[in-house]
mmCIF file of C-alpha atoms and ligand atoms in Angstrom:
data_model
loop_
_atom_site.group_PDB
_atom_site.id
_atom_site.type_symbol
_atom_site.label_atom_id
_atom_site.label_comp_id
_atom_site.label_asym_id
_atom_site.label_seq_id
_atom_site.Cartn_x
_atom_site.Cartn_y
_atom_site.Cartn_z
ATOM 1 C CA UNK A 1 13.930 13.186 -10.582
ATOM 2 C CA UNK A 2 16.004 9.192 -11.222
ATOM 3 C CA UNK A 3 15.849 6.987 -8.605
ATOM 4 C CA UNK A 4 18.403 4.415 -8.522
ATOM 5 C CA UNK A 5 16.677 1.327 -6.311
ATOM 6 C CA UNK A 6 12.936 2.090 -7.358
ATOM 7 C CA UNK A 7 11.409 2.569 -10.892
ATOM 8 C CA UNK A 8 8.628 5.013 -11.280
ATOM 9 C CA UNK A 9 6.797 5.197 -14.495
ATOM 10 C CA UNK A 10 3.464 6.903 -15.447
ATOM 11 C CA UNK A 11 1.216 5.589 -18.175
ATOM 12 C CA UNK A 12 -1.837 7.997 -18.861
ATOM 13 C CA UNK A 13 -3.638 8.284 -15.047
ATOM 14 C CA UNK A 14 -1.713 5.790 -13.827
ATOM 15 C CA UNK A 15 2.226 5.624 -11.959
ATOM 16 C CA UNK A 16 3.879 2.149 -11.503
ATOM 17 C CA UNK A 17 6.629 1.833 -8.559
ATOM 18 C CA UNK A 18 8.799 -0.992 -9.086
ATOM 19 C CA UNK A 19 10.983 -1.980 -5.790
ATOM 20 C CA UNK A 20 14.090 -2.485 -8.298
ATOM 21 C CA UNK A 21 16.960 -4.634 -6.379
ATOM 22 C CA UNK A 22 15.942 -8.119 -7.977
ATOM 23 C CA UNK A 23 19.027 -10.277 -7.038
ATOM 24 C CA UNK A 24 18.607 -8.781 -3.083
ATOM 25 C CA UNK A 25 14.695 -10.100 -3.659
ATOM 26 C CA UNK A 26 13.594 -6.016 -3.368
ATOM 27 C CA UNK A 27 15.063 -5.906 0.153
ATOM 28 C CA UNK A 28 14.417 -2.625 1.587
ATOM 29 C CA UNK A 29 17.413 -0.813 2.132
ATOM 30 C CA UNK A 30 17.205 2.449 4.049
ATOM 31 C CA UNK A 31 18.164 3.780 0.555
ATOM 32 C CA UNK A 32 14.595 2.318 -0.759
ATOM 33 C CA UNK A 33 13.007 3.723 1.807
ATOM 34 C CA UNK A 34 14.591 7.363 1.196
ATOM 35 C CA UNK A 35 13.621 7.293 -2.410
ATOM 36 C CA UNK A 36 9.956 5.666 -2.084
ATOM 37 C CA UNK A 37 9.773 8.770 0.370
ATOM 38 C CA UNK A 38 10.683 11.205 -2.166
ATOM 39 C CA UNK A 39 8.579 9.420 -5.047
ATOM 40 C CA UNK A 40 5.284 9.692 -2.780
ATOM 41 C CA UNK A 41 6.417 13.228 -1.852
ATOM 42 C CA UNK A 42 6.262 13.759 -5.971
ATOM 43 C CA UNK A 43 3.040 11.834 -6.456
ATOM 44 C CA UNK A 44 1.252 13.973 -3.607
ATOM 45 C CA UNK A 45 1.414 16.986 -6.167
ATOM 46 C CA UNK A 46 0.443 15.310 -9.475
ATOM 47 C CA UNK A 47 -3.487 15.838 -9.612
ATOM 48 C CA UNK A 48 -3.096 14.042 -12.974
ATOM 49 C CA UNK A 49 -2.317 10.376 -11.066
ATOM 50 C CA UNK A 50 -5.632 8.851 -10.329
ATOM 51 C CA UNK A 51 -4.052 5.208 -8.746
ATOM 52 C CA UNK A 52 -0.516 3.803 -7.814
ATOM 53 C CA UNK A 53 0.429 0.469 -8.093
ATOM 54 C CA UNK A 54 3.034 -0.735 -5.916
ATOM 55 C CA UNK A 55 5.474 -4.273 -6.792
ATOM 56 C CA UNK A 56 8.838 -5.350 -7.208
ATOM 57 C CA UNK A 57 10.874 -6.178 -10.279
ATOM 58 C CA UNK A 58 11.665 -9.857 -11.436
ATOM 59 C CA UNK A 59 9.066 -12.738 -9.787
ATOM 60 C CA UNK A 60 10.216 -13.980 -6.954
ATOM 61 C CA UNK A 61 9.393 -11.476 -4.840
ATOM 62 C CA UNK A 62 7.463 -7.582 -3.691
ATOM 63 C CA UNK A 63 10.195 -7.625 -0.996
ATOM 64 C CA UNK A 64 11.912 -9.416 1.097
ATOM 65 C CA UNK A 65 11.934 -7.439 3.797
ATOM 66 C CA UNK A 66 13.899 -4.917 5.767
ATOM 67 C CA UNK A 67 17.989 -5.025 4.060
ATOM 68 C CA UNK A 68 19.471 -7.938 7.092
ATOM 69 C CA UNK A 69 22.679 -6.870 5.617
ATOM 70 C CA UNK A 70 22.012 -3.035 7.235
ATOM 71 C CA UNK A 71 20.058 -3.926 10.269
ATOM 72 C CA UNK A 72 22.620 -6.251 11.272
ATOM 73 C CA UNK A 73 24.791 -2.928 11.243
ATOM 74 C CA UNK A 74 22.852 -0.856 13.765
ATOM 75 C CA UNK A 75 24.700 -0.358 16.687
ATOM 76 C CA UNK A 76 22.883 1.160 19.458
ATOM 77 C CA UNK A 77 18.331 1.326 20.116
ATOM 78 C CA UNK A 78 19.116 5.024 18.640
ATOM 79 C CA UNK A 79 20.053 4.070 15.332
ATOM 80 C CA UNK A 80 16.996 1.459 16.039
ATOM 81 C CA UNK A 81 14.368 3.763 16.809
ATOM 82 C CA UNK A 82 15.462 6.032 13.904
ATOM 83 C CA UNK A 83 14.570 2.800 11.230
ATOM 84 C CA UNK A 84 11.470 2.333 12.539
ATOM 85 C CA UNK A 85 10.376 5.646 12.613
ATOM 86 C CA UNK A 86 11.159 6.726 8.884
ATOM 87 C CA UNK A 87 9.073 4.134 7.673
ATOM 88 C CA UNK A 88 6.489 4.932 9.985
ATOM 89 C CA UNK A 89 7.174 8.084 8.072
ATOM 90 C CA UNK A 90 6.418 6.017 4.762
ATOM 91 C CA UNK A 91 3.497 4.761 5.936
ATOM 92 C CA UNK A 92 1.880 7.923 7.045
ATOM 93 C CA UNK A 93 2.747 9.443 3.733
ATOM 94 C CA UNK A 94 1.098 6.330 1.733
ATOM 95 C CA UNK A 95 -1.845 6.963 4.223
ATOM 96 C CA UNK A 96 -2.077 10.634 3.168
ATOM 97 C CA UNK A 97 -1.688 10.288 -0.765
ATOM 98 C CA UNK A 98 -5.234 11.465 -2.422
ATOM 99 C CA UNK A 99 -4.468 8.768 -4.218
ATOM 100 C CA UNK A 100 -5.499 4.332 -3.861
ATOM 101 C CA UNK A 101 -2.535 2.243 -3.785
ATOM 102 C CA UNK A 102 -2.670 -1.264 -4.540
ATOM 103 C CA UNK A 103 0.621 -3.170 -3.723
ATOM 104 C CA UNK A 104 0.778 -5.881 -6.715
ATOM 105 C CA UNK A 105 2.465 -9.071 -4.420
ATOM 106 C CA UNK A 106 4.056 -10.591 -6.851
ATOM 107 C CA UNK A 107 6.017 -13.351 -4.741
ATOM 108 C CA UNK A 108 8.058 -13.144 -1.352
ATOM 109 C CA UNK A 109 6.248 -10.336 0.594
ATOM 110 C CA UNK A 110 8.001 -10.580 4.221
ATOM 111 C CA UNK A 111 8.924 -8.835 7.622
ATOM 112 C CA UNK A 112 9.435 -4.718 6.007
ATOM 113 C CA UNK A 113 7.763 -6.304 2.853
ATOM 114 C CA UNK A 114 4.513 -6.830 3.916
ATOM 115 C CA UNK A 115 4.644 -4.193 6.147
ATOM 116 C CA UNK A 116 4.887 -1.910 3.536
ATOM 117 C CA UNK A 117 1.858 -3.753 1.447
ATOM 118 C CA UNK A 118 0.007 -3.264 4.849
ATOM 119 C CA UNK A 119 0.829 0.504 4.431
ATOM 120 C CA UNK A 120 -1.167 -0.234 1.061
ATOM 121 C CA UNK A 121 -4.945 0.432 0.457
ATOM 122 C CA UNK A 122 -5.369 -3.161 -1.659
ATOM 123 C CA UNK A 123 -3.075 -5.582 -1.618
ATOM 124 C CA UNK A 124 -3.329 -8.469 -5.067
ATOM 125 C CA UNK A 125 -1.483 -11.440 -4.633
ATOM 126 C CA UNK A 126 -0.576 -13.616 -7.337
ATOM 127 C CA UNK A 127 -0.917 -17.142 -6.252
ATOM 128 C CA UNK A 128 3.066 -17.519 -5.638
ATOM 129 C CA UNK A 129 2.748 -14.923 -2.799
ATOM 130 C CA UNK A 130 4.655 -15.943 0.270
ATOM 131 C CA UNK A 131 3.617 -13.553 3.101
ATOM 132 C CA UNK A 132 5.203 -13.471 6.741
ATOM 133 C CA UNK A 133 6.707 -11.085 9.561
ATOM 134 C CA UNK A 134 9.367 -13.486 10.001
ATOM 135 C CA UNK A 135 11.347 -11.068 12.572
ATOM 136 C CA UNK A 136 10.739 -13.178 16.302
ATOM 137 C CA UNK A 137 13.375 -15.483 13.570
ATOM 138 C CA UNK A 138 15.999 -12.483 13.437
ATOM 139 C CA UNK A 139 15.529 -12.065 17.166
ATOM 140 C CA UNK A 140 13.164 -8.574 16.794
ATOM 141 C CA UNK A 141 9.822 -7.735 16.231
ATOM 142 C CA UNK A 142 8.437 -5.934 13.496
ATOM 143 C CA UNK A 143 9.083 -2.741 13.388
ATOM 144 C CA UNK A 144 7.937 -1.083 10.452
ATOM 145 C CA UNK A 145 3.793 -0.766 11.472
ATOM 146 C CA UNK A 146 3.150 -4.735 11.042
ATOM 147 C CA UNK A 147 2.523 -4.750 15.055
ATOM 148 C CA UNK A 148 -0.602 -2.608 14.423
ATOM 149 C CA UNK A 149 -1.529 -2.569 11.022
ATOM 150 C CA UNK A 150 -1.642 -6.488 11.209
ATOM 151 C CA UNK A 151 -4.265 -7.042 14.022
ATOM 152 C CA UNK A 152 -6.082 -4.110 12.462
ATOM 153 C CA UNK A 153 -6.487 -6.320 9.168
ATOM 154 C CA UNK A 154 -6.299 -9.625 10.174
ATOM 155 C CA UNK A 155 -7.530 -9.542 14.408
ATOM 156 C CA UNK A 156 -5.173 -9.851 17.383
ATOM 157 C CA UNK A 157 -5.303 -13.488 17.458
ATOM 158 C CA UNK A 158 -3.540 -13.980 13.845
ATOM 159 C CA UNK A 159 -2.327 -11.315 13.322
ATOM 160 C CA UNK A 160 0.217 -12.698 16.925
ATOM 161 C CA UNK A 161 0.073 -16.128 15.518
ATOM 162 C CA UNK A 162 1.746 -14.973 12.820
ATOM 163 C CA UNK A 163 4.333 -12.575 13.990
ATOM 164 C CA UNK A 164 4.900 -15.139 17.160
ATOM 165 C CA UNK A 165 5.489 -18.134 14.777
ATOM 166 C CA UNK A 166 7.094 -15.951 12.000
ATOM 167 C CA UNK A 167 5.446 -18.545 9.506
ATOM 168 C CA UNK A 168 5.274 -17.873 6.210
ATOM 169 C CA UNK A 169 1.362 -18.127 4.547
ATOM 170 C CA UNK A 170 0.919 -18.952 1.191
ATOM 171 C CA UNK A 171 -1.949 -16.577 -1.190
ATOM 172 C CA UNK A 172 -4.397 -18.730 -1.021
ATOM 173 C CA UNK A 173 -4.273 -18.540 2.992
ATOM 174 C CA UNK A 174 -3.692 -14.544 3.037
ATOM 175 C CA UNK A 175 -6.859 -14.326 0.885
ATOM 176 C CA UNK A 176 -9.116 -16.518 3.791
ATOM 177 C CA UNK A 177 -7.483 -14.272 6.640
ATOM 178 C CA UNK A 178 -8.169 -11.548 5.102
ATOM 179 C CA UNK A 179 -4.224 -10.293 4.640
ATOM 180 C CA UNK A 180 -4.654 -10.196 0.380
ATOM 181 C CA UNK A 181 -7.836 -8.688 -0.797
ATOM 182 C CA UNK A 182 -7.319 -10.757 -4.033
ATOM 183 C CA UNK A 183 -5.574 -14.055 -5.738
ATOM 184 C CA UNK A 184 -4.875 -14.413 -9.202
ATOM 185 C CA UNK A 185 -2.422 -16.528 -11.754
ATOM 186 C CA UNK A 186 0.929 -15.023 -11.000
ATOM 187 C CA UNK A 187 0.729 -14.263 -15.158
ATOM 188 C CA UNK A 188 -1.944 -12.612 -14.542
ATOM 189 C CA UNK A 189 -1.131 -10.383 -11.721
ATOM 190 C CA UNK A 190 0.250 -7.095 -14.036
ATOM 191 C CA UNK A 191 -3.284 -6.956 -15.927
ATOM 192 C CA UNK A 192 -5.429 -7.612 -13.253
ATOM 193 C CA UNK A 193 -3.858 -4.738 -10.823
ATOM 194 C CA UNK A 194 -3.442 -2.078 -13.234
ATOM 195 C CA UNK A 195 -7.337 -2.615 -14.372
ATOM 196 C CA UNK A 196 -8.153 -2.084 -10.855
ATOM 197 C CA UNK A 197 -5.959 0.835 -10.987
ATOM 198 C CA UNK A 198 -7.919 1.754 -13.808
ATOM 199 C CA UNK A 199 -11.651 1.151 -12.660
ATOM 200 C CA UNK A 200 -10.191 4.157 -9.445
ATOM 201 C CA UNK A 201 -8.550 6.280 -11.963
ATOM 202 C CA UNK A 202 -11.967 6.799 -13.314
ATOM 203 C CA UNK A 203 -13.861 7.531 -10.528
ATOM 204 C CA UNK A 204 -14.212 10.809 -9.241
ATOM 205 C CA UNK A 205 -11.052 11.037 -7.318
ATOM 206 C CA UNK A 206 -12.803 13.467 -4.310
ATOM 207 C CA UNK A 207 -14.554 10.497 -3.650
ATOM 208 C CA UNK A 208 -12.016 7.838 -3.693
ATOM 209 C CA UNK A 209 -9.766 10.276 -1.957
ATOM 210 C CA UNK A 210 -12.397 10.728 1.338
ATOM 211 C CA UNK A 211 -13.708 6.982 1.418
ATOM 212 C CA UNK A 212 -9.679 6.525 1.852
ATOM 213 C CA UNK A 213 -9.656 9.036 4.620
ATOM 214 C CA UNK A 214 -12.683 7.702 5.515
ATOM 215 C CA UNK A 215 -11.263 4.431 6.619
ATOM 216 C CA UNK A 216 -7.601 5.325 7.511
ATOM 217 C CA UNK A 217 -8.695 8.059 9.851
ATOM 218 C CA UNK A 218 -12.120 6.730 11.438
ATOM 219 C CA UNK A 219 -10.217 2.918 12.637
ATOM 220 C CA UNK A 220 -8.228 5.409 14.477
ATOM 221 C CA UNK A 221 -11.266 7.063 16.121
ATOM 222 C CA UNK A 222 -14.464 5.673 18.709
ATOM 223 C CA UNK A 223 -17.239 4.833 16.287
ATOM 224 C CA UNK A 224 -19.209 7.993 17.294
ATOM 225 C CA UNK A 225 -16.326 10.506 16.864
ATOM 226 C CA UNK A 226 -15.667 8.322 13.158
ATOM 227 C CA UNK A 227 -19.397 8.528 12.211
ATOM 228 C CA UNK A 228 -19.210 12.348 13.188
ATOM 229 C CA UNK A 229 -16.003 12.464 10.762
ATOM 230 C CA UNK A 230 -17.673 10.460 7.851
ATOM 231 C CA UNK A 231 -20.718 12.973 8.127
ATOM 232 C CA UNK A 232 -18.951 16.008 7.733
ATOM 233 C CA UNK A 233 -16.754 14.017 5.110
ATOM 234 C CA UNK A 234 -20.459 13.659 3.091
ATOM 235 C CA UNK A 235 -20.988 17.103 3.879
ATOM 236 C CA UNK A 236 -18.468 18.252 2.002
ATOM 237 C CA UNK A 237 -18.349 15.752 -0.579
ATOM 238 C CA UNK A 238 -22.147 16.335 -1.436
ATOM 239 C CA UNK A 239 -21.058 20.326 -2.216
ATOM 240 C CA UNK A 240 -18.942 18.842 -5.042
ATOM 241 C CA UNK A 241 -19.341 19.591 -8.830
ATOM 242 C CA UNK A 242 -19.136 15.730 -9.305
ATOM 243 C CA UNK A 243 -21.808 14.940 -6.324
ATOM 244 C CA UNK A 244 -24.367 17.159 -8.952
ATOM 245 C CA UNK A 245 -23.401 15.895 -12.333
ATOM 246 C CA UNK A 246 -23.431 11.999 -10.633
ATOM 247 C CA UNK A 247 -26.521 12.582 -9.224
ATOM 248 C CA UNK A 248 -27.582 14.493 -12.252
ATOM 249 C CA UNK A 249 -26.235 11.961 -14.540
ATOM 250 C CA UNK A 250 -28.423 9.244 -13.060
ATOM 251 C CA UNK A 251 -31.534 11.217 -13.076
ATOM 252 C CA UNK A 252 -30.757 11.939 -16.940
ATOM 253 C CA UNK A 253 -29.537 8.216 -17.758
ATOM 254 C CA UNK A 254 -26.179 9.232 -19.061
ATOM 255 C CA UNK A 255 -22.836 8.480 -18.006
ATOM 256 C CA UNK A 256 -21.488 10.964 -15.832
ATOM 257 C CA UNK A 257 -18.485 12.707 -16.919
ATOM 258 C CA UNK A 258 -15.857 13.571 -13.641
ATOM 259 C CA UNK A 259 -14.140 16.696 -13.162
ATOM 260 C CA UNK A 260 -12.415 16.420 -10.304
ATOM 261 C CA UNK A 261 -14.302 19.347 -7.936
HETATM 262 N N1 LIG B 301 17.687 -8.701 3.392
HETATM 263 C C1 LIG B 301 18.950 -8.640 2.593
HETATM 264 N N2 LIG B 301 19.476 -9.654 1.513
HETATM 265 C C2 LIG B 301 18.049 -10.120 1.299
HETATM 266 C C3 LIG B 301 16.856 -10.074 1.880
HETATM 267 C C4 LIG B 301 17.404 -9.305 3.442
HETATM 268 N N3 LIG B 301 16.065 -9.120 3.615
HETATM 269 N N4 LIG B 301 16.211 -11.504 1.409
HETATM 270 C C5 LIG B 301 16.879 -12.471 0.432
HETATM 271 N N5 LIG B 301 17.921 -11.061 0.129
HETATM 272 C C6 LIG B 301 19.237 -11.698 -0.319
HETATM 273 C C7 LIG B 301 19.898 -12.695 0.174
HETATM 274 O O1 LIG B 301 20.848 -13.149 1.536
HETATM 275 C C8 LIG B 301 20.729 -13.820 -1.357
HETATM 276 O O2 LIG B 301 21.841 -12.574 -1.680
HETATM 277 P P1 LIG B 301 23.290 -13.817 -2.287
HETATM 278 O O3 LIG B 301 22.884 -14.059 -3.312
HETATM 279 O O4 LIG B 301 24.068 -12.249 -2.426
HETATM 280 O O5 LIG B 301 23.400 -14.581 -1.055
HETATM 281 C C9 LIG B 301 19.411 -13.008 -2.531
HETATM 282 O O6 LIG B 301 18.675 -11.985 -1.720
HETATM 283 C C10 LIG B 301 18.625 -14.753 -2.436
HETATM 284 O O7 LIG B 301 17.916 -14.910 -1.673
HETATM 285 P P2 LIG B 301 18.455 -16.146 -1.223
HETATM 286 O O8 LIG B 301 17.844 -16.363 0.371
HETATM 287 O O9 LIG B 301 19.504 -17.325 -1.480
HETATM 288 O O10 LIG B 301 16.934 -16.609 -1.832
HETATM 289 P P3 LIG B 301 16.271 -18.451 -1.251
HETATM 290 O O11 LIG B 301 15.256 -18.671 -2.571
HETATM 291 O O12 LIG B 301 17.111 -19.467 -1.401
HETATM 292 O O13 LIG B 301 15.244 -18.062 0.047
HETATM 293 C C11 LIG B 301 13.794 -16.246 1.162
HETATM 294 C C12 LIG B 301 13.918 -16.861 -0.533
HETATM 295 C C13 LIG B 301 12.624 -14.686 0.861
HETATM 296 C C14 LIG B 301 13.410 -17.171 2.105
HETATM 297 C C15 LIG B 301 14.784 -15.759 2.107
HETATM 298 O O14 LIG B 301 15.910 -14.824 1.522
HETATM 299 C C16 LIG B 301 15.208 -15.265 3.763
HETATM 300 O O15 LIG B 301 14.492 -15.420 4.570
HETATM 301 N N6 LIG B 301 14.986 -13.686 3.533
HETATM 302 C C17 LIG B 301 14.984 -12.762 4.494
HETATM 303 C C18 LIG B 301 13.397 -12.875 5.048
HETATM 304 C C19 LIG B 301 12.955 -11.733 6.177
HETATM 305 O O16 LIG B 301 13.987 -12.486 7.200
HETATM 306 N N7 LIG B 301 12.432 -10.381 6.210
HETATM 307 C C20 LIG B 301 12.683 -9.785 7.286
HETATM 308 C C21 LIG B 301 13.768 -8.671 7.390
HETATM 309 S S1 LIG B 301 13.024 -8.232 8.440
#
């Protein structure tokens, strides 16, 4: 599959998707959303891919939001709803992937760009990154899951503060409030993210996928139901070859060999 607005590269068990409109600071046009959706569908079926990195081309932006020139042309509420629901579907696809997705935030992550990063499993930012949901200054609201995912990550008060003011914060503040999980110097970002991806790719994939689903789905459940769901996943995992191998290798004081089953 060839893409125009994104790049998809494979290196061993790691796939990297690069948002590739650097002149527009990787603004997320509808074409980008469509291509991302296709790329995630392809990766869903690539069981040899064990970790996915999502980043932006150039050194200025991860993505500076939805493409505002397209937003300016929306004629009706129906069109607006479609834009929101298409990106919600993309977030669902990301969440349902078995592989972990790491956002490598290499600059501006604003509006839809930050919302896309919020839909990823882990966010690593360069120390030059600037993050925010400035939609209020355009007379709209975050509509790609931001009003829902941001409070789940940083709490409702901080989420409202960021969304109501539309203010941009730097990487250090993003780390402090739990909006990103790690910050590294810009020159080290791609190495740090590749290393993390390699670590995740080296671990048993069924465990990684189950942890992702336990957290993603559990967050939408009441605690008792979520624990019941966890118990079901735990039970499934205990029956895998990898669980037998992992526990046996510990007892035999050797390195486990994961088989992914
Ligand atoms: N949609 C479409 N184009 C965008 C864009 C977006 N979200 N963000 C940046 N661009 C374009 C600019 O229009 C400009 O294009 P041009 O060179 O043809 O004029 C180019 O990217 C570079 O941006 P520019 O604004 O000149 O860079 P800057 O360094 O002065 O400012 C930002 C950078 C990120 C602060 C500024 O571009 C910005 O505020 N962007 C919009 C952020 C936003 O509101 N996102 C939420 C959208 S829902």
